[in-house]
Amino acid sequence: MSLQTLHPTYDNGGVALSVIIAIYASYVALDLARRVRGRDREAVVLWTAGGALVMGTGIWSMHFVGMLAMGLPITITYDPTLTLVSWLVAVSVSLISLLLAARDRLSRSAWIIGAIAMATGICGMHYVGMMAMLLTPVILWNAPLVGLSVLIALFASAIALRVFFAMRRLSGLWAYLTQGVAAVILGTAIVGMHYTGMAAAGFPAGAVCGTANGIGGHNLGTMVVFASLILLSITLFTSMLDARQQVRAVSMAASLEQANQQLQGANAELQWMAFRDPLTGLPNRALLEDRLNGALNRISRQANYPGKRKLTKLAVVFIDLDGFKPVNDSYGHAAGDQVLRQVSNRLSELIRDTDTAARIGGDEFLILLEEVEGVSDAVSLADRILQSLSAPLEIADREISLSCSIGIAIFPDHAVRDRLISSADAAMYVAKYNGGNGYAVYAPHMQSGATDQMELQQALRGAVGREEFQLRYQPKVDGRLGHVVGVEALLRWHNSSLGEVLPDVFIPLAERFGLIIAIGDWVIEAVCRQLSIWQREGRHVRVAINLSGYQLRQPDLATRLRHLCTRYSVAPHQLMCEVTESVAMEDTASTQRVLRQLSELGVSLSIDDFGTGYSSLAYLRQLRVQQLKIDRSFIRDLDRSADARAVVDAVIRLAHSLGLRVVAEGVETAEQHAALIALDCDELQGYYLAKPMTAEALREAGLLGSWASS
Ligand code: C2E
Ligand code: MG
Ligand code: MG
């Protein structure tokens, strides 16, 4: 027996509305799915619960509107309880899908189970919603179509899950576009399922709607549509706001992190700069003192807690390069910097990780040796340093050799903590005084050096006023003819309490404390006065004056010299200025200008201590120099070293080829004298020939006679 069934008609507007709601709800659902992961647990729970509610309502309202769009020749109302149940089913299915979306990844099993659960939920919602009509006789179902609707639901759920997980990796415009397309597919599938489900229903003719207090009608539809659209919109808006805020929070966290890193970087750099020597990268004095204090504190702690193993000594090693200034002066500061860097590299290689090598001044380095057994550890390091520095340094395209002077002080053997560095410094001075290229271990008498210096400086200040200076004259003798060709004026200082002080001691001190100009002026005037006396006696003498680099930096030196010459009726060519090699090579414009002015005045120039600096003869020629004085150290080694002989020979030949006269200074023996004559040295000077002496002694020795009226 077949029952006649009614064919419902559909209100096009209602169908279209249901499609729009389906797509919109899908879009919101996909958007919500993004919100249910991540950082804040509370937010996730809130989004999942609220999202399930809204999404469920959206899907349910689409289904409800779809049903309301259906027109049957009977008045249809819906049972409120079953309608509520169908809504609850929609919310549950949404909850399931959101919980799935919160997973990190979608495994195959989660996908299948999830899709089945969602499809069951959707179908459940739909068919419970249909049952809410409570028709009598009951709806006749078309099984294949019901099956198809279930399949569509399953298909839609599976697709939705897959699409969502694929889409989650995207961001920006692409994410929104994909979300839109996915929403259209998903929405269409849900609508498809719904209308297939509807089509599966056969409404028996003459059926009556058996709901008491049923709900239905056009107004209800409109209400549901509005309510769900508003709900969906508010949710979407909130979701988008949250997304934006999250992006901003992430970017703020990122920029905060970046700022933090920059701050840390700047901090590290500042700290590096505060405690490092910028040239060599070694620790500076501040860092060394800090480490020294730390080490001293550790030692005193150890002393308070006597343990098994006791290493309660440390060593401070003070290193000062010998002859660094001439390198700087001759080759320029860039070369000087290179030297310092190479020296610091070598020092760093010689120490242990626990030790500290620091640069504390121009060419001064300090090494802190922790945990030493005694002085022997420091001495063995000093030996290694001397050996390491004896290998030539490569500067630009040449090699130069340097040595250093080292002072050693041990705590607690040699000094209390505050005087440790100054004790090592004092020991270094002793090593330097002994000729350099060696080390000295601190001894108590060395510390007096510092106080001596202050005493000397005090005494030196009033020396000119107290007339404590005198000049001695040392003859320069012609190599071939044997007669005196000139004298060198050498300064002497006799102080009532200090006694006789050597120029090698007080000249550097006078330079350091700015007293050299006054002293130098006294020397020039004294020489001019003596020359005028000799002149009156009918003797025509040439006198060499030693000039300090500080004097050469005075722009009016030549002018003052000229005034003095005029005042004492001295011809400028009677004067010769001796300038040490390193000073002559000084590249400063003022020094060069003064040297030129002196030479224009008619004063001759002589390069003193030649061979200790690094000058080129060709360059000296440009300076209009007339004379070279080979340093005493070469003359001393002349009769024992073939090398020294070769150097002197080469210097004399080269100087002659440039038209310069050569003077050998410090000639002490007959052998040296003979050797120099054989090498064709122009002039000789030294104790072998004559010591520095007073003007009277010169006359009495008859030395003036031989050059008297030339
Ligand atoms: P210098 O200009 O190279 O002078 C030569 C030094 O060698 C002098 O020492 C002289 O006494 C010493 N001497 C000469 N012959 C011999 C010798 O055969 N053997 C040895 N061992 N020494 C010899 P002095 O007078 O002590 O002067 C030392 C340095 O002090 C001078 O070296 C010069 O650089 C500086 N000096 C001396 N007088 C003055 C001055 O008036 N002004 C300036 N700025 N420096 C001066
Ligand atoms: Mg001299
Ligand atoms: Mg000299």
PDB file of N, CA, C and O and ligand atoms in Angstrom, residues 474 488-492 503-504 507 516 523 546-548 551 578 608-609 632 665-668 686-687 692, ligand 1:
ATOM      1  N   GLN A 474     133.943  69.073  25.070  1.00  0.00           N
ATOM      2  CA  GLN A 474     134.705  67.903  24.640  1.00  0.00           C
ATOM      3  C   GLN A 474     135.113  68.082  23.175  1.00  0.00           C
ATOM      4  O   GLN A 474     134.249  68.276  22.303  1.00  0.00           O
ATOM      5  N   GLU A 488     132.148  70.000  21.700  1.00  0.00           N
ATOM      6  CA  GLU A 488     130.729  69.807  22.016  1.00  0.00           C
ATOM      7  C   GLU A 488     130.505  70.289  23.440  1.00  0.00           C
ATOM      8  O   GLU A 488     131.248  69.902  24.349  1.00  0.00           O
ATOM      9  N   ALA A 489     129.523  71.152  23.608  1.00  0.00           N
ATOM     10  CA  ALA A 489     129.217  71.652  24.944  1.00  0.00           C
ATOM     11  C   ALA A 489     128.343  70.626  25.659  1.00  0.00           C
ATOM     12  O   ALA A 489     127.304  70.218  25.136  1.00  0.00           O
ATOM     13  N   LEU A 490     128.771  70.190  26.837  1.00  0.00           N
ATOM     14  CA  LEU A 490     128.010  69.202  27.608  1.00  0.00           C
ATOM     15  C   LEU A 490     127.678  69.785  28.974  1.00  0.00           C
ATOM     16  O   LEU A 490     128.542  70.363  29.639  1.00  0.00           O
ATOM     17  N   LEU A 491     126.458  69.647  29.328  1.00  0.00           N
ATOM     18  CA  LEU A 491     125.959  70.314  30.531  1.00  0.00           C
ATOM     19  C   LEU A 491     126.311  69.534  31.801  1.00  0.00           C
ATOM     20  O   LEU A 491     126.251  68.303  31.816  1.00  0.00           O
ATOM     21  N   ARG A 492     126.647  70.261  32.854  1.00  0.00           N
ATOM     22  CA  ARG A 492     126.912  69.645  34.148  1.00  0.00           C
ATOM     23  C   ARG A 492     126.075  70.335  35.210  1.00  0.00           C
ATOM     24  O   ARG A 492     125.925  71.565  35.185  1.00  0.00           O
ATOM     25  N   PRO A 503     123.754  64.275  33.175  1.00  0.00           N
ATOM     26  CA  PRO A 503     122.723  64.742  32.236  1.00  0.00           C
ATOM     27  C   PRO A 503     121.737  63.633  31.854  1.00  0.00           C
ATOM     28  O   PRO A 503     120.558  63.897  31.655  1.00  0.00           O
ATOM     29  N   ASP A 504     122.227  62.384  31.768  1.00  0.00           N
ATOM     30  CA  ASP A 504     121.309  61.287  31.418  1.00  0.00           C
ATOM     31  C   ASP A 504     120.208  61.135  32.459  1.00  0.00           C
ATOM     32  O   ASP A 504     119.147  60.571  32.181  1.00  0.00           O
ATOM     33  N   ILE A 507     118.347  65.444  32.402  1.00  0.00           N
ATOM     34  CA  ILE A 507     117.736  65.964  31.152  1.00  0.00           C
ATOM     35  C   ILE A 507     116.341  65.348  30.917  1.00  0.00           C
ATOM     36  O   ILE A 507     115.369  66.093  30.698  1.00  0.00           O
ATOM     37  N   ILE A 516     113.020  72.023  30.588  1.00  0.00           N
ATOM     38  CA  ILE A 516     114.115  71.939  29.625  1.00  0.00           C
ATOM     39  C   ILE A 516     114.302  73.236  28.835  1.00  0.00           C
ATOM     40  O   ILE A 516     115.421  73.568  28.439  1.00  0.00           O
ATOM     41  N   VAL A 523     121.956  77.179  28.408  1.00  0.00           N
ATOM     42  CA  VAL A 523     123.082  76.559  27.694  1.00  0.00           C
ATOM     43  C   VAL A 523     123.452  77.397  26.468  1.00  0.00           C
ATOM     44  O   VAL A 523     124.629  77.731  26.259  1.00  0.00           O
ATOM     45  N   ASN A 546     123.803  70.568  22.293  1.00  0.00           N
ATOM     46  CA  ASN A 546     122.767  69.523  22.212  1.00  0.00           C
ATOM     47  C   ASN A 546     121.389  70.152  22.391  1.00  0.00           C
ATOM     48  O   ASN A 546     121.167  70.909  23.336  1.00  0.00           O
ATOM     49  N   LEU A 547     120.494  69.863  21.474  1.00  0.00           N
ATOM     50  CA  LEU A 547     119.131  70.410  21.585  1.00  0.00           C
ATOM     51  C   LEU A 547     118.136  69.290  21.873  1.00  0.00           C
ATOM     52  O   LEU A 547     118.195  68.219  21.268  1.00  0.00           O
ATOM     53  N   SER A 548     117.244  69.585  22.778  1.00  0.00           N
ATOM     54  CA  SER A 548     116.179  68.609  23.073  1.00  0.00           C
ATOM     55  C   SER A 548     115.044  68.785  22.054  1.00  0.00           C
ATOM     56  O   SER A 548     114.854  69.864  21.499  1.00  0.00           O
ATOM     57  N   GLN A 551     112.860  71.722  22.698  1.00  0.00           N
ATOM     58  CA  GLN A 551     113.342  73.033  22.245  1.00  0.00           C
ATOM     59  C   GLN A 551     113.014  73.239  20.766  1.00  0.00           C
ATOM     60  O   GLN A 551     112.669  74.330  20.340  1.00  0.00           O
ATOM     61  N   GLU A 578     123.250  69.732  17.745  1.00  0.00           N
ATOM     62  CA  GLU A 578     123.169  68.270  17.730  1.00  0.00           C
ATOM     63  C   GLU A 578     121.757  67.865  18.139  1.00  0.00           C
ATOM     64  O   GLU A 578     121.276  68.258  19.199  1.00  0.00           O
ATOM     65  N   ASP A 608     122.771  63.314  16.200  1.00  0.00           N
ATOM     66  CA  ASP A 608     123.446  62.667  17.330  1.00  0.00           C
ATOM     67  C   ASP A 608     122.967  61.225  17.488  1.00  0.00           C
ATOM     68  O   ASP A 608     121.848  60.887  17.068  1.00  0.00           O
ATOM     69  N   ASP A 609     123.795  60.409  18.111  1.00  0.00           N
ATOM     70  CA  ASP A 609     123.418  59.018  18.446  1.00  0.00           C
ATOM     71  C   ASP A 609     122.879  58.277  17.229  1.00  0.00           C
ATOM     72  O   ASP A 609     121.908  57.509  17.338  1.00  0.00           O
ATOM     73  N   ARG A 632     127.691  55.698  20.240  1.00  0.00           N
ATOM     74  CA  ARG A 632     128.761  55.089  21.021  1.00  0.00           C
ATOM     75  C   ARG A 632     128.707  53.554  21.020  1.00  0.00           C
ATOM     76  O   ARG A 632     129.729  52.884  21.042  1.00  0.00           O
ATOM     77  N   GLU A 665     131.584  58.847  18.048  1.00  0.00           N
ATOM     78  CA  GLU A 665     131.616  59.295  19.442  1.00  0.00           C
ATOM     79  C   GLU A 665     131.945  58.119  20.364  1.00  0.00           C
ATOM     80  O   GLU A 665     131.707  56.968  20.027  1.00  0.00           O
ATOM     81  N   GLY A 666     132.518  58.451  21.506  1.00  0.00           N
ATOM     82  CA  GLY A 666     132.842  57.407  22.485  1.00  0.00           C
ATOM     83  C   GLY A 666     134.066  56.585  22.115  1.00  0.00           C
ATOM     84  O   GLY A 666     134.117  55.395  22.401  1.00  0.00           O
ATOM     85  N   VAL A 667     135.022  57.198  21.468  1.00  0.00           N
ATOM     86  CA  VAL A 667     136.248  56.467  21.124  1.00  0.00           C
ATOM     87  C   VAL A 667     137.093  56.356  22.394  1.00  0.00           C
ATOM     88  O   VAL A 667     137.515  57.361  22.958  1.00  0.00           O
ATOM     89  N   GLU A 668     137.313  55.132  22.862  1.00  0.00           N
ATOM     90  CA  GLU A 668     137.982  54.947  24.153  1.00  0.00           C
ATOM     91  C   GLU A 668     139.344  54.272  24.045  1.00  0.00           C
ATOM     92  O   GLU A 668     140.134  54.328  24.984  1.00  0.00           O
ATOM     93  N   GLY A 686     136.018  61.277  21.999  1.00  0.00           N
ATOM     94  CA  GLY A 686     135.966  60.233  23.031  1.00  0.00           C
ATOM     95  C   GLY A 686     137.064  60.392  24.047  1.00  0.00           C
ATOM     96  O   GLY A 686     137.997  61.191  23.881  1.00  0.00           O
ATOM     97  N   TYR A 687     136.959  59.611  25.136  1.00  0.00           N
ATOM     98  CA  TYR A 687     137.905  59.722  26.239  1.00  0.00           C
ATOM     99  C   TYR A 687     139.339  59.443  25.786  1.00  0.00           C
ATOM    100  O   TYR A 687     140.288  59.953  26.351  1.00  0.00           O
ATOM    101  N   PRO A 692     135.380  65.510  28.347  1.00  0.00           N
ATOM    102  CA  PRO A 692     134.757  66.827  28.452  1.00  0.00           C
ATOM    103  C   PRO A 692     135.483  67.622  29.551  1.00  0.00           C
ATOM    104  O   PRO A 692     135.766  67.061  30.610  1.00  0.00           O
TER     105      PRO A 692
HETATM  106  P1  C2E B   1     125.690  63.059  23.800  1.00  0.00           P
HETATM  107  O1  C2E B   1     125.280  64.330  23.166  1.00  0.00           O
HETATM  108  O2  C2E B   1     125.745  61.870  22.920  1.00  0.00           O
HETATM  109  O3  C2E B   1     127.049  63.295  24.473  1.00  0.00           O
HETATM  110  C1  C2E B   1     128.049  62.396  24.534  1.00  0.00           C
HETATM  111  C2  C2E B   1     128.116  61.780  25.853  1.00  0.00           C
HETATM  112  O4  C2E B   1     129.120  60.794  25.845  1.00  0.00           O
HETATM  113  C3  C2E B   1     128.529  62.736  26.964  1.00  0.00           C
HETATM  114  O5  C2E B   1     127.952  62.323  28.155  1.00  0.00           O
HETATM  115  C4  C2E B   1     129.999  62.518  27.051  1.00  0.00           C
HETATM  116  O6  C2E B   1     130.531  62.885  28.303  1.00  0.00           O
HETATM  117  C5  C2E B   1     130.075  61.043  26.837  1.00  0.00           C
HETATM  118  N1  C2E B   1     131.341  60.611  26.301  1.00  0.00           N
HETATM  119  C6  C2E B   1     132.200  61.278  25.500  1.00  0.00           C
HETATM  120  N2  C2E B   1     133.245  60.484  25.195  1.00  0.00           N
HETATM  121  C7  C2E B   1     133.037  59.282  25.794  1.00  0.00           C
HETATM  122  C8  C2E B   1     133.788  58.065  25.846  1.00  0.00           C
HETATM  123  O7  C2E B   1     134.851  57.898  25.282  1.00  0.00           O
HETATM  124  N3  C2E B   1     133.228  57.036  26.556  1.00  0.00           N
HETATM  125  C9  C2E B   1     132.051  57.190  27.233  1.00  0.00           C
HETATM  126  N4  C2E B   1     131.576  56.143  27.895  1.00  0.00           N
HETATM  127  N5  C2E B   1     131.323  58.334  27.193  1.00  0.00           N
HETATM  128  C10 C2E B   1     131.815  59.373  26.477  1.00  0.00           C
HETATM  129  P2  C2E B   1     127.233  63.336  29.105  1.00  0.00           P
HETATM  130  O8  C2E B   1     127.949  64.603  29.150  1.00  0.00           O
HETATM  131  O9  C2E B   1     126.949  62.619  30.343  1.00  0.00           O
HETATM  132  O10 C2E B   1     125.918  63.634  28.319  1.00  0.00           O
HETATM  133  C11 C2E B   1     125.006  62.662  28.123  1.00  0.00           C
HETATM  134  C12 C2E B   1     123.922  63.111  27.213  1.00  0.00           C
HETATM  135  O11 C2E B   1     123.174  64.147  27.824  1.00  0.00           O
HETATM  136  C13 C2E B   1     124.425  63.700  25.925  1.00  0.00           C
HETATM  137  O12 C2E B   1     124.699  62.699  25.015  1.00  0.00           O
HETATM  138  C14 C2E B   1     123.279  64.554  25.514  1.00  0.00           C
HETATM  139  O13 C2E B   1     122.319  63.792  24.839  1.00  0.00           O
HETATM  140  C15 C2E B   1     122.726  64.994  26.827  1.00  0.00           C
HETATM  141  N6  C2E B   1     123.162  66.366  27.067  1.00  0.00           N
HETATM  142  C16 C2E B   1     124.324  66.805  27.565  1.00  0.00           C
HETATM  143  N7  C2E B   1     124.352  68.158  27.613  1.00  0.00           N
HETATM  144  C17 C2E B   1     123.167  68.574  27.130  1.00  0.00           C
HETATM  145  C18 C2E B   1     122.577  69.854  26.917  1.00  0.00           C
HETATM  146  O14 C2E B   1     123.155  70.929  27.148  1.00  0.00           O
HETATM  147  N8  C2E B   1     121.325  69.905  26.417  1.00  0.00           N
HETATM  148  C19 C2E B   1     120.660  68.758  26.112  1.00  0.00           C
HETATM  149  N9  C2E B   1     119.437  68.850  25.630  1.00  0.00           N
HETATM  150  N10 C2E B   1     121.180  67.528  26.278  1.00  0.00           N
HETATM  151  C20 C2E B   1     122.433  67.457  26.787  1.00  0.00           C
END
